[in-house]
Short mmCIF file of C-alpha atoms in Angstrom, two decimals:
data_model
loop_
_atom_site.label_atom_id
_atom_site.label_comp_id
_atom_site.label_asym_id
_atom_site.label_seq_id
_atom_site.Cartn_x
_atom_site.Cartn_y
_atom_site.Cartn_z
CA MET G 234 4.97 36.20 -0.33
CA ASN G 235 5.52 39.84 0.98
CA SER G 236 3.13 42.48 1.29
CA PRO G 237 4.13 45.96 1.46
CA GLU G 238 3.01 46.08 5.50
CA THR G 239 5.14 43.05 5.85
CA VAL G 240 8.29 44.28 3.83
CA GLU G 241 7.80 47.61 6.74
CA LEU G 242 7.30 45.34 9.49
CA GLU G 243 10.84 43.62 8.75
CA ALA G 244 12.38 46.53 8.18
CA GLN G 245 11.55 47.90 11.80
CA GLU G 246 13.05 44.51 12.89
CA ALA G 247 16.20 44.75 11.01
CA ARG G 248 16.76 48.25 12.42
CA LEU G 249 16.17 47.84 16.00
CA VAL G 250 18.64 45.59 17.27
CA LEU G 251 20.12 46.75 20.29
CA PRO G 252 23.91 46.59 21.00
CA ARG G 253 23.37 45.18 24.59
CA PHE G 254 20.26 44.52 26.89
CA THR G 255 20.93 44.90 30.61
CA TYR G 256 19.12 45.50 33.33
CA GLU G 257 19.49 49.17 32.81
CA ASP G 258 18.24 48.95 29.34
CA ALA G 259 15.21 47.54 30.46
CA TRP G 260 14.52 49.83 32.96
CA THR G 261 15.32 52.39 30.82
CA LEU G 262 13.04 51.24 27.96
CA GLY G 263 10.28 50.68 30.41
CA THR G 264 10.35 54.03 31.62
CA LEU G 265 10.42 55.11 28.27
CA LEU G 266 7.31 53.50 27.00
CA VAL G 267 5.46 54.84 30.34
CA GLY G 268 6.69 58.26 29.91
CA LEU G 269 5.43 57.90 25.97
CA ALA G 270 2.10 56.16 27.17
CA ARG G 271 1.72 59.14 29.94
CA GLU G 272 2.28 61.89 26.41
CA ARG G 273 -0.65 59.76 25.24
CA GLN G 274 -3.18 59.35 28.07
CA ALA G 275 -2.58 55.64 26.86
CA PRO G 276 -4.54 53.08 29.17
CA VAL G 277 -1.94 50.23 28.37
CA ALA G 278 0.14 47.75 30.20
CA ILE G 279 3.74 47.28 29.75
CA ASP G 280 5.71 44.31 29.96
CA ILE G 281 9.37 43.71 29.29
CA ARG G 282 11.69 40.05 29.61
CA ARG G 283 14.61 38.74 29.27
CA GLY G 284 14.48 34.99 28.54
CA ALA G 285 11.91 34.59 31.26
CA GLN G 286 12.57 36.54 33.53
CA GLN G 287 10.10 39.56 33.86
CA LEU G 288 12.26 42.72 34.06
CA PHE G 289 10.09 45.50 34.13
CA HIS G 290 6.04 45.53 34.25
CA CYS G 291 3.75 48.54 34.64
CA ALA G 292 0.05 48.84 34.50
CA LEU G 293 -1.15 52.28 33.91
CA PRO G 294 -4.72 53.85 34.61
CA GLY G 295 -7.76 52.52 32.49
CA SER G 296 -5.56 49.28 32.22
CA SER G 297 -6.91 45.60 33.43
CA ALA G 298 -6.07 42.17 33.99
CA ASP G 299 -7.37 41.35 30.38
CA ASN G 300 -4.17 43.64 29.28
CA ASP G 301 -1.75 41.17 31.27
CA ALA G 302 -3.43 38.48 29.60
CA TRP G 303 -3.07 39.98 26.13
CA ILE G 304 0.48 40.09 27.00
CA ASP G 305 1.15 36.92 27.36
CA ARG G 306 -0.48 35.85 24.57
CA LYS G 307 1.01 38.04 22.44
CA ARG G 308 4.67 37.65 23.95
CA ARG G 309 4.06 33.78 23.17
CA VAL G 310 4.13 34.63 19.34
CA VAL G 311 7.06 36.21 19.95
CA GLU G 312 8.90 33.74 21.91
CA ARG G 313 7.69 31.15 19.46
CA TYR G 314 8.55 33.09 15.89
CA GLY G 315 11.33 34.97 16.91
CA VAL G 316 9.39 38.21 15.26
CA SER G 317 6.73 41.07 16.42
CA SER G 318 3.03 39.59 17.09
CA PHE G 319 2.11 42.42 14.31
CA LEU G 320 4.60 40.72 11.65
CA VAL G 321 3.36 37.13 12.48
CA GLY G 322 -0.17 38.50 11.60
CA ALA G 323 0.44 40.20 8.66
CA ARG G 324 2.22 37.28 7.26
CA PHE G 325 -1.04 35.43 7.36
CA ARG G 326 -3.01 37.99 6.34
CA ALA G 327 -0.51 38.07 3.38
CA LYS G 328 -1.37 34.71 2.62
CA GLY G 329 -4.69 35.45 2.60
CA THR G 330 -5.86 33.84 6.16
CA THR G 331 -5.39 34.62 9.72
CA PHE G 332 -3.14 33.41 12.48
CA GLU G 333 -6.32 31.77 14.43
CA ALA G 334 -7.43 30.00 11.25
CA SER G 335 -4.16 28.53 9.99
CA SER G 336 -1.43 28.94 12.88
CA ARG G 337 -2.96 25.51 14.32
CA LEU G 338 -2.07 27.18 17.76
CA ASP G 339 -4.43 27.88 20.71
CA PRO G 340 -6.06 31.19 20.46
CA ASP G 341 -6.61 31.19 24.09
CA ARG G 342 -2.79 31.22 24.51
CA TYR G 343 -1.20 32.85 21.37
CA ALA G 344 -2.27 36.09 19.72
CA ALA G 345 -1.05 37.60 16.28
CA HIS G 346 -1.83 41.14 17.50
CA GLY G 347 0.59 43.85 17.48
CA GLY G 348 2.31 44.65 20.54
CA SER G 349 5.05 42.52 20.89
CA PHE G 350 8.35 43.22 19.49
CA PRO G 351 11.70 41.12 19.64
CA VAL G 352 14.40 42.42 21.90
CA ALA G 353 16.68 41.40 19.64
CA VAL G 354 20.81 42.06 20.76
CA GLU G 355 23.76 42.00 17.98
CA GLY G 356 25.68 38.96 17.76
CA ALA G 357 22.86 37.63 20.09
CA GLY G 358 19.50 37.28 18.64
CA VAL G 359 16.33 37.42 20.21
CA ILE G 360 16.83 37.17 23.53
CA GLY G 361 13.53 38.80 25.16
CA SER G 362 10.23 40.95 24.59
CA VAL G 363 8.68 44.12 24.92
CA THR G 364 4.88 44.01 25.34
CA VAL G 365 2.29 46.95 25.08
CA SER G 366 -1.34 46.02 25.53
CA GLY G 367 -4.73 48.51 25.89
CA LEU G 368 -4.85 50.10 22.32
CA PRO G 369 -5.53 48.97 19.09
CA GLN G 370 -2.88 46.68 17.71
CA ALA G 371 -1.16 48.92 14.85
CA GLU G 372 -0.65 51.25 18.24
CA ASP G 373 0.58 49.09 20.13
CA HIS G 374 2.99 48.05 17.97
CA ALA G 375 3.70 51.08 17.10
CA LEU G 376 4.53 52.65 20.78
CA VAL G 377 6.80 49.78 21.34
CA VAL G 378 8.81 50.87 18.01
CA ALA G 379 9.06 54.85 19.16
CA ALA G 380 10.38 53.43 22.81
CA LEU G 381 13.39 51.25 20.87
CA GLU G 382 13.72 54.08 18.90
CA ARG G 383 14.87 56.58 21.27
CA LEU G 384 16.37 53.34 23.21
CA LEU G 385 18.99 52.79 20.23
CA SER G 386 19.55 56.73 19.59
CA SER G 387 20.18 57.35 23.30
CA SER G 388 22.79 54.04 23.08
CA ALA G 389 24.37 55.31 19.89
CA SER G 390 24.80 58.49 21.25
CA ALA G 391 26.20 57.49 24.34
CA ALA G 392 28.62 55.08 22.52
CA GLY G 393 29.46 57.89 20.07
#
């Protein structure tokens, strides 16, 4: 069963597929996120990974070690399901339940709350994740989407 929320989130994921994802791209994405967060005075922590390797991490004023724990929990959802943590939570809500009640996964290790998004590359699929923690879940998710949109448009400009 698809809800308007899941349809929108699935469309974002279909649209935000990168042509490549290098170390330089991770740095660019991370600095885009830091810039957006600073503009909004957002007290967030940011994490970018390719596979098991952490390529970027930044904690801004007002964030805490608790945000790092949330990053880990949300990132594990992306690694397990291959879609954004927000979409996973939305799919459970669309079924009239919650991730915590129905996933059978340890909520101390997994959180289907917005803020972790798959890094997908054309021809390769999901190769990593980008995660933000510190804002309400819809805002964490929107911050990541905004940065990925900017990265994708700069990649398209460079290619064209």
